[in-house]
């Protein structure tokens, strides 16, 4: 198996988009078969090695950055199989962990099918999207990756390769799973004993629910329970038409009234995405898009699927809603074909790009949130972020998945003093959001950057529940240590 140790090659594996510094590794392995991944894990304990799994490095939480571990890079396990219709109006496609999401989506589209999960950064790997339960704007309608996975193949930390298909391993009435494996032997453990927040998106900590499927424990476990080798993804028929539109609002009340009416129906619209850009986000974007109307309080991006016959009604319903909510429809930026959609999606993607450019000019690191609250409190979350940052005098932007009450706040410090104040504010905001019944992470996960805050969410007892599950599956603690569960908890728990 190819392995690299030279500083120049391993440097790229000490980064993702989090800006987490000081990672280091003795070397990076590039397995070319599933058996090679399993072999590395099988010999880990005896050789005193730990491993961090690397996808394509677009993660935002430092999850793939090793601190002394060897790296397993999934890049060469990138086979994508043919699309297979399964007869119930859906189809499946199998992809190995290192296949890029955009490649899988193009293959599906070429065969007339559609894979809904859409993190804004599409160069991510399929295995990572499963390990992180990634989502994006379309999860407003379609949910996160979890909902689109039929089965997974996993290399477990002791070196077993196991296929888990939905329905194959369910928790019993006491919440217990039992497995008999060639290498690990008999594994028996109970699902984590804690509740999940009442948000429509949640991606912080191991999934747990009565009667749950073991597949769901692995999805979103951020590589701490096994290496995802391959996944079978569920496809839907591609929609005949998609309408997308960016509407501008001069008034925040009108903007939120539009969002409420779009969410609750009754206006004849059925969006698959509802995204917010606050005034400050638009100020950033104006550098690349000078045509953004001046004086805008915010913008809302929506997408809706329709058929050829229903397209006119769909457009009509949206135009009426915009006009009724104070956003003149003739000023909106609309897209009714693939080219227009790409242009609007590029607009969305430009925001993090421009923010990152701004930050590198300041030589500073942003402090960003990925929290969500119960849907009805979306505006409260927006106002909490806005008011807190305004009173601190920060440069900041608020944007993202308002349809799921899931907003990204990016605080952009101009110097170290502001950075330290922003970190303090972040901790306060976490407490406020948790008190509202929210979640620490709705989509990006916890990684290494946010593991200390996970204790705020679950308490020491809840983290202890995760440690118990982790140790049942990874007794020698060889995989992705430091991700999700703060490393100190492995020492305090037995
Ligand atoms: C501009 C931008 C926009 C983004 N938008 C979104 C968004 O809308 N929604 C969203 O959910 N995310 C978003 N992300 C985050 C990111 O794209 C996702 O988390 C993605 O799944 C990471 O994929 P990757 O291949 O780059 O993984 P990496 O960053 O390489 O790794 C991420 C984590 O997954 C683990 N991992 C990787 N492969 C495996 C495997 N095969 N088995 C087990 N563990 C593994 C790693 O150890 C690490 O903990 C965005 C990122 C950027 C930069």
Short mmCIF file of C-alpha atoms and ligand atoms in Angstrom, two decimals:
data_model
loop_
_atom_site.label_atom_id
_atom_site.label_comp_id
_atom_site.label_asym_id
_atom_site.label_seq_id
_atom_site.Cartn_x
_atom_site.Cartn_y
_atom_site.Cartn_z
CA UNK A 1 0.00 0.00 0.00
CA UNK A 2 1.25 3.47 -0.78
CA UNK A 3 2.24 5.54 2.23
CA UNK A 4 3.81 9.00 2.34
CA UNK A 5 5.90 10.52 5.04
CA UNK A 6 7.57 13.57 3.44
CA UNK A 7 6.55 16.87 5.00
CA UNK A 8 5.45 18.31 1.65
CA UNK A 9 2.96 15.49 1.03
CA UNK A 10 1.57 15.11 4.53
CA UNK A 11 1.13 18.90 4.96
CA UNK A 12 -2.13 18.85 2.98
CA UNK A 13 -3.55 16.33 5.48
CA UNK A 14 -2.97 18.67 8.40
CA UNK A 15 -5.67 21.03 7.15
CA UNK A 16 -9.33 21.32 6.39
CA UNK A 17 -11.38 24.51 6.21
CA UNK A 18 -11.43 25.00 10.01
CA UNK A 19 -8.07 26.74 10.37
CA UNK A 20 -7.28 24.36 13.24
CA UNK A 21 -3.49 24.53 13.64
CA UNK A 22 -0.62 22.36 14.90
CA UNK A 23 -1.79 19.00 13.57
CA UNK A 24 0.95 16.48 12.85
CA UNK A 25 1.27 12.93 11.59
CA UNK A 26 4.03 10.36 11.18
CA UNK A 27 2.54 9.35 7.81
CA UNK A 28 -0.42 9.02 5.46
CA UNK A 29 -1.64 5.68 4.05
CA UNK A 30 -3.53 5.53 0.74
CA UNK A 31 -5.35 2.16 0.75
CA UNK A 32 -6.48 0.91 -2.66
CA UNK A 33 -8.78 -1.80 -1.38
CA UNK A 34 -11.19 -2.32 1.49
CA UNK A 35 -8.97 -5.13 2.73
CA UNK A 36 -6.04 -2.70 3.03
CA UNK A 37 -8.13 -0.41 5.28
CA UNK A 38 -9.12 -3.40 7.42
CA UNK A 39 -5.51 -4.58 7.58
CA UNK A 40 -4.35 -1.20 8.94
CA UNK A 41 -7.01 -1.30 11.65
CA UNK A 42 -6.40 -4.95 12.50
CA UNK A 43 -2.75 -4.32 13.29
CA UNK A 44 -3.27 -0.92 14.95
CA UNK A 45 -3.43 -1.99 18.58
CA UNK A 46 -0.47 -4.40 18.29
CA UNK A 47 1.63 -1.76 16.55
CA UNK A 48 0.58 1.01 18.94
CA UNK A 49 -0.94 3.08 16.13
CA UNK A 50 -3.96 5.30 16.01
CA UNK A 51 -5.65 6.47 12.81
CA UNK A 52 -7.49 9.56 11.67
CA UNK A 53 -9.59 9.14 8.53
CA UNK A 54 -9.27 11.79 5.81
CA UNK A 55 -11.84 12.66 3.18
CA UNK A 56 -11.31 15.60 0.85
CA UNK A 57 -10.63 18.21 3.55
CA UNK A 58 -13.71 20.42 3.10
CA UNK A 59 -14.86 19.78 6.67
CA UNK A 60 -15.18 22.83 8.90
CA UNK A 61 -14.43 21.30 12.31
CA UNK A 62 -10.90 19.87 12.15
CA UNK A 63 -12.23 16.30 12.11
CA UNK A 64 -9.68 14.98 9.64
CA UNK A 65 -6.69 16.76 11.21
CA UNK A 66 -4.45 14.28 13.08
CA UNK A 67 -2.63 15.13 16.30
CA UNK A 68 0.02 12.44 16.17
CA UNK A 69 -2.14 9.75 14.51
CA UNK A 70 -1.39 8.14 11.17
CA UNK A 71 -3.85 9.11 8.46
CA UNK A 72 -5.98 6.80 6.33
CA UNK A 73 -6.72 8.79 3.15
CA UNK A 74 -9.81 7.53 1.31
CA UNK A 75 -8.93 9.10 -2.06
CA UNK A 76 -8.16 5.88 -3.94
CA UNK A 77 -11.34 4.09 -2.95
CA UNK A 78 -13.46 6.06 -5.38
CA UNK A 79 -15.40 3.55 -7.52
CA UNK A 80 -18.97 4.47 -8.46
CA UNK A 81 -21.25 1.72 -9.77
CA UNK A 82 -24.06 1.95 -12.31
CA UNK A 83 -27.42 3.36 -11.30
CA UNK A 84 -29.84 0.51 -10.58
CA UNK A 85 -33.63 1.12 -10.71
CA UNK A 86 -35.24 -0.94 -7.94
CA UNK A 87 -38.82 -1.06 -9.19
CA UNK A 88 -40.63 1.05 -6.59
CA UNK A 89 -40.11 4.30 -8.46
CA UNK A 90 -36.66 4.76 -6.94
CA UNK A 91 -33.15 3.69 -7.86
CA UNK A 92 -29.88 3.09 -6.02
CA UNK A 93 -26.27 3.80 -6.72
CA UNK A 94 -23.31 2.32 -4.82
CA UNK A 95 -20.27 4.49 -4.30
CA UNK A 96 -17.05 3.95 -2.43
CA UNK A 97 -16.08 6.37 0.31
CA UNK A 98 -13.60 8.39 -1.78
CA UNK A 99 -16.05 9.13 -4.63
CA UNK A 100 -16.82 12.84 -4.90
CA UNK A 101 -20.40 13.87 -4.21
CA UNK A 102 -20.56 15.97 -7.40
CA UNK A 103 -19.48 12.97 -9.48
CA UNK A 104 -22.17 10.79 -7.90
CA UNK A 105 -24.79 13.48 -8.48
CA UNK A 106 -23.78 13.87 -12.13
CA UNK A 107 -23.91 10.11 -12.72
CA UNK A 108 -27.37 9.98 -11.15
CA UNK A 109 -28.56 12.98 -13.19
CA UNK A 110 -27.24 11.49 -16.43
CA UNK A 111 -29.48 8.48 -15.82
CA UNK A 112 -32.51 10.67 -14.98
CA UNK A 113 -32.24 10.34 -11.19
CA UNK A 114 -31.61 12.71 -8.33
CA UNK A 115 -29.57 12.44 -5.11
CA UNK A 116 -30.88 15.21 -2.81
CA UNK A 117 -28.13 15.84 -0.18
CA UNK A 118 -26.33 19.01 -1.22
CA UNK A 119 -23.66 20.46 1.04
CA UNK A 120 -22.66 23.72 -0.64
CA UNK A 121 -19.14 22.35 -1.16
CA UNK A 122 -19.64 19.48 -3.59
CA UNK A 123 -16.06 18.25 -3.81
CA UNK A 124 -16.59 16.40 -0.51
CA UNK A 125 -16.39 12.60 -0.50
CA UNK A 126 -19.43 10.34 -0.16
CA UNK A 127 -17.90 8.50 2.83
CA UNK A 128 -17.46 11.80 4.66
CA UNK A 129 -21.04 12.87 3.95
CA UNK A 130 -22.18 9.60 5.56
CA UNK A 131 -19.75 9.90 8.49
CA UNK A 132 -20.94 13.49 9.02
CA UNK A 133 -24.59 13.10 8.01
CA UNK A 134 -24.07 16.13 5.78
CA UNK A 135 -26.94 18.20 4.55
CA UNK A 136 -27.51 21.51 2.81
CA UNK A 137 -30.24 23.77 1.52
CA UNK A 138 -32.40 20.98 0.08
CA UNK A 139 -32.57 19.22 3.44
CA UNK A 140 -35.46 21.60 4.17
CA UNK A 141 -37.53 19.21 2.08
CA UNK A 142 -35.43 16.06 1.87
CA UNK A 143 -33.64 15.81 5.21
CA UNK A 144 -29.94 15.09 5.70
CA UNK A 145 -27.83 12.28 4.20
CA UNK A 146 -29.21 9.82 6.79
CA UNK A 147 -32.56 9.70 5.00
CA UNK A 148 -30.97 8.65 1.70
CA UNK A 149 -28.75 5.78 2.83
CA UNK A 150 -29.96 2.22 2.27
CA UNK A 151 -26.87 0.40 3.43
CA UNK A 152 -23.25 0.97 4.37
CA UNK A 153 -20.11 -1.14 4.38
CA UNK A 154 -17.87 -0.31 7.32
CA UNK A 155 -14.40 -1.34 8.48
CA UNK A 156 -14.77 -1.59 12.25
CA UNK A 157 -11.90 -0.50 14.52
CA UNK A 158 -10.73 -4.06 15.20
CA UNK A 159 -10.60 -4.84 11.47
CA UNK A 160 -13.90 -6.55 10.67
CA UNK A 161 -15.56 -5.51 7.41
CA UNK A 162 -19.34 -5.49 7.88
CA UNK A 163 -22.34 -4.68 5.67
CA UNK A 164 -25.15 -2.97 7.52
CA UNK A 165 -28.39 -2.74 5.55
CA UNK A 166 -31.41 -0.87 6.86
CA UNK A 167 -33.63 -3.17 8.90
CA UNK A 168 -30.82 -5.70 9.45
CA UNK A 169 -29.81 -4.70 13.00
CA UNK A 170 -32.42 -2.95 15.10
CA UNK A 171 -32.15 -2.00 18.78
CA UNK A 172 -34.25 -4.35 20.95
CA UNK A 173 -36.84 -3.16 23.48
CA UNK A 174 -34.05 -2.28 25.94
CA UNK A 175 -32.15 -0.40 23.23
CA UNK A 176 -29.50 -3.12 22.94
CA UNK A 177 -27.56 -4.16 19.82
CA UNK A 178 -25.78 -7.51 19.53
CA UNK A 179 -23.28 -8.52 16.84
CA UNK A 180 -21.11 -11.59 16.32
CA UNK A 181 -18.01 -10.79 14.31
CA UNK A 182 -15.05 -12.85 13.12
CA UNK A 183 -12.40 -10.64 14.74
CA UNK A 184 -14.11 -8.54 17.42
CA UNK A 185 -16.20 -11.54 18.58
CA UNK A 186 -19.45 -10.87 20.43
CA UNK A 187 -20.32 -7.17 20.72
CA UNK A 188 -23.28 -6.12 22.81
CA UNK A 189 -24.08 -2.57 23.79
CA UNK A 190 -27.00 -0.29 24.46
CA UNK A 191 -27.84 2.79 22.45
CA UNK A 192 -26.85 6.07 24.16
CA UNK A 193 -29.33 6.93 26.88
CA UNK A 194 -30.22 10.52 26.08
CA UNK A 195 -32.87 12.44 24.18
CA UNK A 196 -32.50 14.35 20.92
CA UNK A 197 -33.37 18.04 20.56
CA UNK A 198 -36.67 19.08 18.95
CA UNK A 199 -34.98 20.73 15.97
CA UNK A 200 -35.63 19.71 12.37
CA UNK A 201 -31.86 19.35 11.81
CA UNK A 202 -29.40 17.94 14.33
CA UNK A 203 -25.90 16.62 13.88
CA UNK A 204 -24.14 16.68 17.22
CA UNK A 205 -23.23 13.42 18.91
CA UNK A 206 -24.31 9.84 18.29
CA UNK A 207 -27.86 9.39 17.03
CA UNK A 208 -30.16 7.66 19.49
CA UNK A 209 -33.87 6.81 19.34
CA UNK A 210 -36.09 3.95 20.56
CA UNK A 211 -36.05 0.98 18.17
CA UNK A 212 -33.32 2.61 16.11
CA UNK A 213 -31.41 1.04 13.24
CA UNK A 214 -27.69 0.37 13.75
CA UNK A 215 -27.03 2.09 10.40
CA UNK A 216 -28.12 5.33 12.08
CA UNK A 217 -25.54 4.97 14.84
CA UNK A 218 -22.75 4.97 12.25
CA UNK A 219 -24.21 7.79 10.18
CA UNK A 220 -23.04 11.03 11.78
CA UNK A 221 -20.55 9.31 14.13
CA UNK A 222 -17.73 11.30 12.49
CA UNK A 223 -15.47 8.31 11.92
CA UNK A 224 -15.27 7.41 15.61
CA UNK A 225 -17.03 4.03 15.25
CA UNK A 226 -15.68 2.80 11.92
CA UNK A 227 -14.35 3.71 8.51
CA UNK A 228 -17.17 4.02 5.97
CA UNK A 229 -15.96 2.04 2.94
CA UNK A 230 -18.98 2.18 0.69
CA UNK A 231 -22.62 3.27 0.75
CA UNK A 232 -25.74 2.42 -1.19
CA UNK A 233 -27.54 5.67 -1.87
CA UNK A 234 -31.24 6.01 -2.58
CA UNK A 235 -32.12 8.04 -5.68
CA UNK A 236 -35.40 9.73 -6.59
CA UNK A 237 -36.67 10.52 -10.07
CA UNK A 238 -35.13 13.82 -11.19
CA UNK A 239 -37.69 16.64 -11.07
CA UNK A 240 -38.82 17.81 -14.51
CA UNK A 241 -38.41 21.49 -13.60
CA UNK A 242 -36.82 23.43 -10.80
CA UNK A 243 -37.55 27.08 -10.12
CA UNK A 244 -35.11 29.11 -8.02
CA UNK A 245 -35.37 32.71 -6.97
CA UNK A 246 -33.60 35.29 -4.88
CA UNK A 247 -35.93 37.98 -3.52
CA UNK A 248 -34.83 41.23 -1.96
CA UNK A 249 -36.50 42.78 1.09
CA UNK A 250 -36.17 46.34 2.32
CA UNK A 251 -37.85 45.50 5.60
CA UNK A 252 -37.05 42.70 8.07
CA UNK A 253 -40.68 42.22 9.15
CA UNK A 254 -41.69 41.66 5.53
CA UNK A 255 -38.78 39.29 5.03
CA UNK A 256 -39.81 37.13 7.99
CA UNK A 257 -43.45 37.25 6.98
CA UNK A 258 -42.39 35.88 3.56
CA UNK A 259 -40.40 33.10 5.21
CA UNK A 260 -43.32 32.17 7.50
CA UNK A 261 -45.78 32.08 4.64
CA UNK A 262 -43.41 30.07 2.45
CA UNK A 263 -42.90 27.58 5.27
CA UNK A 264 -46.48 27.10 6.35
CA UNK A 265 -47.99 26.72 2.89
CA UNK A 266 -51.41 28.17 2.14
CA UNK A 267 -49.86 30.45 -0.47
CA UNK A 268 -49.70 27.68 -3.05
CA UNK A 269 -45.93 27.27 -2.73
CA UNK A 270 -43.99 24.14 -1.70
CA UNK A 271 -40.29 25.01 -1.47
CA UNK A 272 -37.48 22.49 -1.21
CA UNK A 273 -35.06 25.15 0.10
CA UNK A 274 -35.48 28.41 2.02
CA UNK A 275 -32.22 30.24 2.64
CA UNK A 276 -31.51 33.62 4.23
CA UNK A 277 -28.84 36.23 3.48
CA UNK A 278 -28.76 39.06 6.00
CA UNK A 279 -27.89 42.65 5.08
CA UNK A 280 -24.22 42.16 5.95
CA UNK A 281 -23.92 39.02 3.84
CA UNK A 282 -25.24 41.05 0.90
CA UNK A 283 -22.68 43.78 1.60
CA UNK A 284 -19.96 41.13 1.23
CA UNK A 285 -21.49 39.71 -1.92
CA UNK A 286 -21.84 43.16 -3.49
CA UNK A 287 -18.07 43.06 -4.17
CA UNK A 288 -18.75 40.36 -6.76
CA UNK A 289 -22.37 41.25 -7.51
CA UNK A 290 -22.70 45.06 -7.72
CA UNK A 291 -26.27 44.68 -9.03
CA UNK A 292 -27.57 43.68 -5.58
CA UNK A 293 -30.10 46.44 -4.78
CA UNK A 294 -28.87 49.10 -2.37
CA UNK A 295 -30.59 49.46 1.00
CA UNK A 296 -31.64 45.82 1.11
CA UNK A 297 -32.39 44.49 4.62
CA UNK A 298 -31.91 40.90 3.51
CA UNK A 299 -32.65 38.36 0.80
CA UNK A 300 -34.32 34.98 0.67
CA UNK A 301 -33.35 32.24 -1.76
CA UNK A 302 -35.94 29.58 -2.52
CA UNK A 303 -36.13 26.52 -4.76
CA UNK A 304 -39.22 24.59 -5.79
CA UNK A 305 -39.64 21.55 -8.02
CA UNK A 306 -42.46 21.36 -10.51
CA UNK A 307 -43.59 19.61 -13.65
CA UNK A 308 -43.77 21.15 -17.11
CA UNK A 309 -47.54 21.60 -16.77
CA UNK A 310 -47.43 23.03 -13.25
CA UNK A 311 -44.52 25.38 -13.87
CA UNK A 312 -46.59 28.47 -14.67
CA UNK A 313 -48.74 28.03 -11.56
CA UNK A 314 -45.63 27.58 -9.46
CA UNK A 315 -44.06 30.80 -10.79
CA UNK A 316 -47.34 32.64 -10.36
CA UNK A 317 -47.70 31.54 -6.73
CA UNK A 318 -44.18 32.70 -5.86
CA UNK A 319 -44.56 36.04 -7.64
CA UNK A 320 -47.82 36.72 -5.78
CA UNK A 321 -46.24 35.82 -2.44
CA UNK A 322 -43.25 38.10 -3.06
CA UNK A 323 -45.47 41.00 -4.09
CA UNK A 324 -47.70 40.45 -1.06
CA UNK A 325 -44.67 40.53 1.26
CA UNK A 326 -43.14 43.74 -0.07
CA UNK A 327 -40.53 42.20 -2.37
CA UNK A 328 -41.36 43.37 -5.92
CA UNK A 329 -41.23 40.16 -7.98
CA UNK A 330 -39.96 41.97 -11.07
CA UNK A 331 -36.77 42.91 -9.18
CA UNK A 332 -36.05 39.36 -8.00
CA UNK A 333 -33.38 37.19 -9.61
CA UNK A 334 -35.09 34.08 -10.91
CA UNK A 335 -33.83 30.92 -12.60
CA UNK A 336 -35.92 28.47 -14.57
CA UNK A 337 -33.18 26.47 -16.29
CA UNK A 338 -29.98 24.66 -15.35
CA UNK A 339 -27.76 27.56 -16.38
CA UNK A 340 -29.69 30.04 -14.25
CA UNK A 341 -29.68 27.62 -11.29
CA UNK A 342 -25.92 27.26 -11.52
CA UNK A 343 -25.58 31.06 -11.49
CA UNK A 344 -27.69 31.41 -8.35
CA UNK A 345 -25.95 28.53 -6.60
CA UNK A 346 -22.62 30.13 -7.43
CA UNK A 347 -23.92 33.32 -5.78
CA UNK A 348 -24.56 31.27 -2.62
CA UNK A 349 -21.15 29.62 -2.79
CA UNK A 350 -19.36 32.97 -3.25
CA UNK A 351 -20.26 34.06 0.29
CA UNK A 352 -17.88 31.73 2.18
CA UNK A 353 -15.25 32.34 -0.50
CA UNK A 354 -15.38 36.13 -0.01
CA UNK A 355 -15.44 35.75 3.76
CA UNK A 356 -12.35 33.53 3.66
CA UNK A 357 -10.55 36.06 1.46
CA UNK A 358 -11.42 38.83 3.91
CA UNK A 359 -10.14 36.76 6.82
CA UNK A 360 -6.84 35.97 5.16
CA UNK A 361 -6.30 39.71 4.63
CA UNK A 362 -6.84 40.21 8.40
CA UNK A 363 -4.75 37.09 9.17
CA UNK A 364 -7.51 36.09 11.57
CA UNK A 365 -9.81 33.12 12.16
CA UNK A 366 -13.58 33.41 12.07
CA UNK A 367 -15.77 32.25 14.92
CA UNK A 368 -18.77 30.54 13.38
CA UNK A 369 -21.90 28.83 14.57
CA UNK A 370 -23.80 25.93 13.07
CA UNK A 371 -26.60 25.84 15.64
CA UNK A 372 -30.33 25.35 15.08
CA UNK A 373 -33.40 25.86 17.25
CA UNK A 374 -36.93 24.46 16.99
CA UNK A 375 -38.44 25.73 13.71
CA UNK A 376 -40.91 28.15 15.28
CA UNK A 377 -38.04 30.10 16.86
CA UNK A 378 -36.14 30.91 13.66
CA UNK A 379 -36.54 34.66 13.95
CA UNK A 380 -35.61 34.58 17.64
CA UNK A 381 -32.33 32.90 16.70
CA UNK A 382 -31.64 35.52 14.04
CA UNK A 383 -32.31 38.36 16.48
CA UNK A 384 -30.24 36.74 19.20
CA UNK A 385 -27.22 36.59 16.88
CA UNK A 386 -27.77 40.05 15.41
CA UNK A 387 -28.28 41.87 18.73
CA UNK A 388 -25.40 40.11 20.50
CA UNK A 389 -22.93 40.92 17.71
CA UNK A 390 -24.13 44.49 17.28
CA UNK A 391 -23.67 45.23 20.97
CA UNK A 392 -20.10 43.87 20.78
CA UNK A 393 -19.38 46.01 17.70
CA UNK A 394 -18.30 42.97 15.65
CA UNK A 395 -18.10 42.58 11.89
CA UNK A 396 -20.39 39.61 11.23
CA UNK A 397 -22.74 37.97 8.79
CA UNK A 398 -25.79 35.73 9.30
CA UNK A 399 -26.93 33.40 6.55
CA UNK A 400 -28.14 29.91 5.80
CA UNK A 401 -30.91 27.46 6.27
CA UNK A 402 -33.67 29.59 7.81
CA UNK A 403 -36.30 27.04 6.67
CA UNK A 404 -34.87 24.69 9.33
CA UNK A 405 -34.23 27.50 11.87
CA UNK A 406 -30.57 26.80 11.22
CA UNK A 407 -28.44 29.88 10.69
CA UNK A 408 -24.71 30.30 10.33
CA UNK A 409 -23.35 33.26 12.25
CA UNK A 410 -19.81 34.15 11.17
CA UNK A 411 -18.05 36.61 13.45
CA UNK A 412 -15.08 38.10 11.59
CA UNK A 413 -12.52 39.39 14.09
CA UNK A 414 -10.17 42.16 13.04
CA UNK A 415 -7.55 41.29 15.68
CA UNK A 416 -6.79 38.89 18.55
CA UNK A 417 -8.67 40.96 21.11
CA UNK A 418 -11.83 40.71 19.02
CA UNK A 419 -11.22 37.01 18.44
CA UNK A 420 -11.05 36.38 22.20
CA UNK A 421 -14.24 38.35 22.77
CA UNK A 422 -15.94 36.46 19.93
CA UNK A 423 -15.02 33.12 21.54
CA UNK A 424 -16.55 34.30 24.83
CA UNK A 425 -19.69 35.36 23.03
CA UNK A 426 -19.82 32.00 21.23
CA UNK A 427 -19.95 30.16 24.55
CA UNK A 428 -22.80 32.43 25.73
CA UNK A 429 -24.70 31.87 22.50
CA UNK A 430 -24.33 28.11 22.90
CA UNK A 431 -25.98 28.34 26.33
CA UNK A 432 -28.78 30.49 24.98
CA UNK A 433 -29.46 28.20 22.03
CA UNK A 434 -29.43 25.08 24.20
CA UNK A 435 -31.86 26.78 26.59
CA UNK A 436 -34.15 27.35 23.60
CA UNK A 437 -34.15 23.56 23.00
CA UNK A 438 -31.61 23.85 20.18
CA UNK A 439 -28.59 21.90 19.00
CA UNK A 440 -24.89 22.75 18.95
CA UNK A 441 -24.55 21.52 15.38
CA UNK A 442 -27.23 21.09 12.77
CA UNK A 443 -24.99 19.93 9.92
CA UNK A 444 -21.20 20.46 10.13
CA UNK A 445 -20.71 18.15 13.10
CA UNK A 446 -18.42 18.57 16.07
CA UNK A 447 -14.98 17.37 14.96
CA UNK A 448 -12.18 18.56 17.20
CA UNK A 449 -13.09 22.22 17.13
CA UNK A 450 -16.36 21.97 19.01
CA UNK A 451 -15.98 18.87 21.18
CA UNK A 452 -15.54 20.91 24.38
CA UNK A 453 -18.94 22.53 23.75
CA UNK A 454 -20.62 19.16 23.32
CA UNK A 455 -20.30 18.74 27.09
CA UNK A 456 -22.50 21.84 27.45
CA UNK A 457 -25.13 20.13 25.35
CA UNK A 458 -25.15 16.58 26.78
CA UNK A 459 -23.55 17.06 30.20
CA UNK A 460 -20.87 14.70 31.48
CA UNK A 461 -23.39 11.88 31.75
CA UNK A 462 -24.36 12.18 28.11
CA UNK A 463 -20.74 12.22 26.97
CA UNK A 464 -20.20 9.18 29.20
CA UNK A 465 -22.95 7.44 27.21
CA UNK A 466 -21.06 8.12 23.97
CA UNK A 467 -17.80 6.89 25.52
CA UNK A 468 -19.53 3.65 26.54
CA UNK A 469 -20.68 3.01 22.95
CA UNK A 470 -17.31 4.04 21.51
CA UNK A 471 -15.42 1.67 23.83
CA UNK A 472 -17.75 -1.23 23.03
CA UNK A 473 -16.92 -0.88 19.32
CA UNK A 474 -13.38 0.50 19.56
CA UNK A 475 -11.97 -0.99 22.81
CA UNK A 476 -8.34 -0.14 21.97
CA UNK A 477 -9.25 3.45 21.01
CA UNK A 478 -7.57 3.42 17.61
CA UNK A 479 -9.94 5.49 15.46
CA UNK A 480 -10.53 9.25 15.18
CA UNK A 481 -9.66 9.95 18.81
CA UNK A 482 -10.36 13.60 19.67
CA UNK A 483 -13.31 13.82 17.27
CA UNK A 484 -16.73 14.39 18.78
CA UNK A 485 -15.86 13.08 22.26
CA UNK A 486 -13.34 15.26 24.14
CA UNK A 487 -10.23 13.06 24.51
CA UNK A 488 -10.06 13.70 28.28
CA UNK A 489 -13.30 11.70 28.70
CA UNK A 490 -11.56 8.48 27.67
CA UNK A 491 -9.27 8.84 30.66
CA UNK A 492 -12.01 9.60 33.18
CA UNK A 493 -14.39 6.84 32.03
CA UNK A 494 -13.66 3.14 32.32
C1 LIG B 1 -17.85 26.30 1.51
C2 LIG B 1 -18.34 25.12 2.30
C3 LIG B 1 -19.69 24.88 2.39
C4 LIG B 1 -20.17 23.79 3.12
N1 LIG B 1 -21.51 23.59 3.18
C5 LIG B 1 -21.99 22.55 3.88
C6 LIG B 1 -23.41 22.35 3.96
O1 LIG B 1 -24.21 23.10 3.40
N2 LIG B 1 -23.84 21.28 4.67
C7 LIG B 1 -22.98 20.41 5.31
O2 LIG B 1 -23.44 19.45 5.93
N3 LIG B 1 -21.64 20.60 5.26
C8 LIG B 1 -21.14 21.64 4.56
N4 LIG B 1 -19.78 21.83 4.52
C9 LIG B 1 -18.90 20.91 5.28
C10 LIG B 1 -18.30 19.75 4.48
O3 LIG B 1 -18.36 19.93 3.10
C11 LIG B 1 -18.93 18.42 4.85
O4 LIG B 1 -18.79 18.18 6.25
C12 LIG B 1 -18.33 17.21 4.11
O5 LIG B 1 -19.04 16.03 4.42
C13 LIG B 1 -16.86 16.97 4.39
O6 LIG B 1 -16.36 16.09 3.39
P1 LIG B 1 -14.81 15.86 3.13
O7 LIG B 1 -14.66 14.73 2.18
O8 LIG B 1 -14.15 17.11 2.72
O9 LIG B 1 -14.35 15.37 4.59
P2 LIG B 1 -13.09 15.74 5.49
O10 LIG B 1 -13.09 17.19 5.84
O11 LIG B 1 -11.86 15.21 4.89
O12 LIG B 1 -13.46 14.88 6.78
C14 LIG B 1 -14.57 15.21 7.56
C15 LIG B 1 -14.73 14.21 8.70
O13 LIG B 1 -15.18 12.95 8.20
C16 LIG B 1 -14.33 11.90 8.64
N5 LIG B 1 -14.29 10.94 7.54
C17 LIG B 1 -13.96 11.22 6.25
N6 LIG B 1 -14.10 10.11 5.49
C18 LIG B 1 -14.52 9.12 6.31
C19 LIG B 1 -14.84 7.75 6.12
N7 LIG B 1 -14.77 7.19 4.92
N8 LIG B 1 -15.22 7.03 7.20
C20 LIG B 1 -15.30 7.60 8.42
N9 LIG B 1 -15.02 8.89 8.67
C21 LIG B 1 -14.63 9.64 7.62
C22 LIG B 1 -13.02 12.57 8.92
O14 LIG B 1 -12.25 11.84 9.86
C23 LIG B 1 -13.48 13.90 9.47
O15 LIG B 1 -13.83 13.74 10.82
C24 LIG B 1 -19.26 22.91 3.79
C25 LIG B 1 -17.90 23.15 3.68
C26 LIG B 1 -17.43 24.24 2.95
C27 LIG B 1 -15.96 24.45 2.86
#
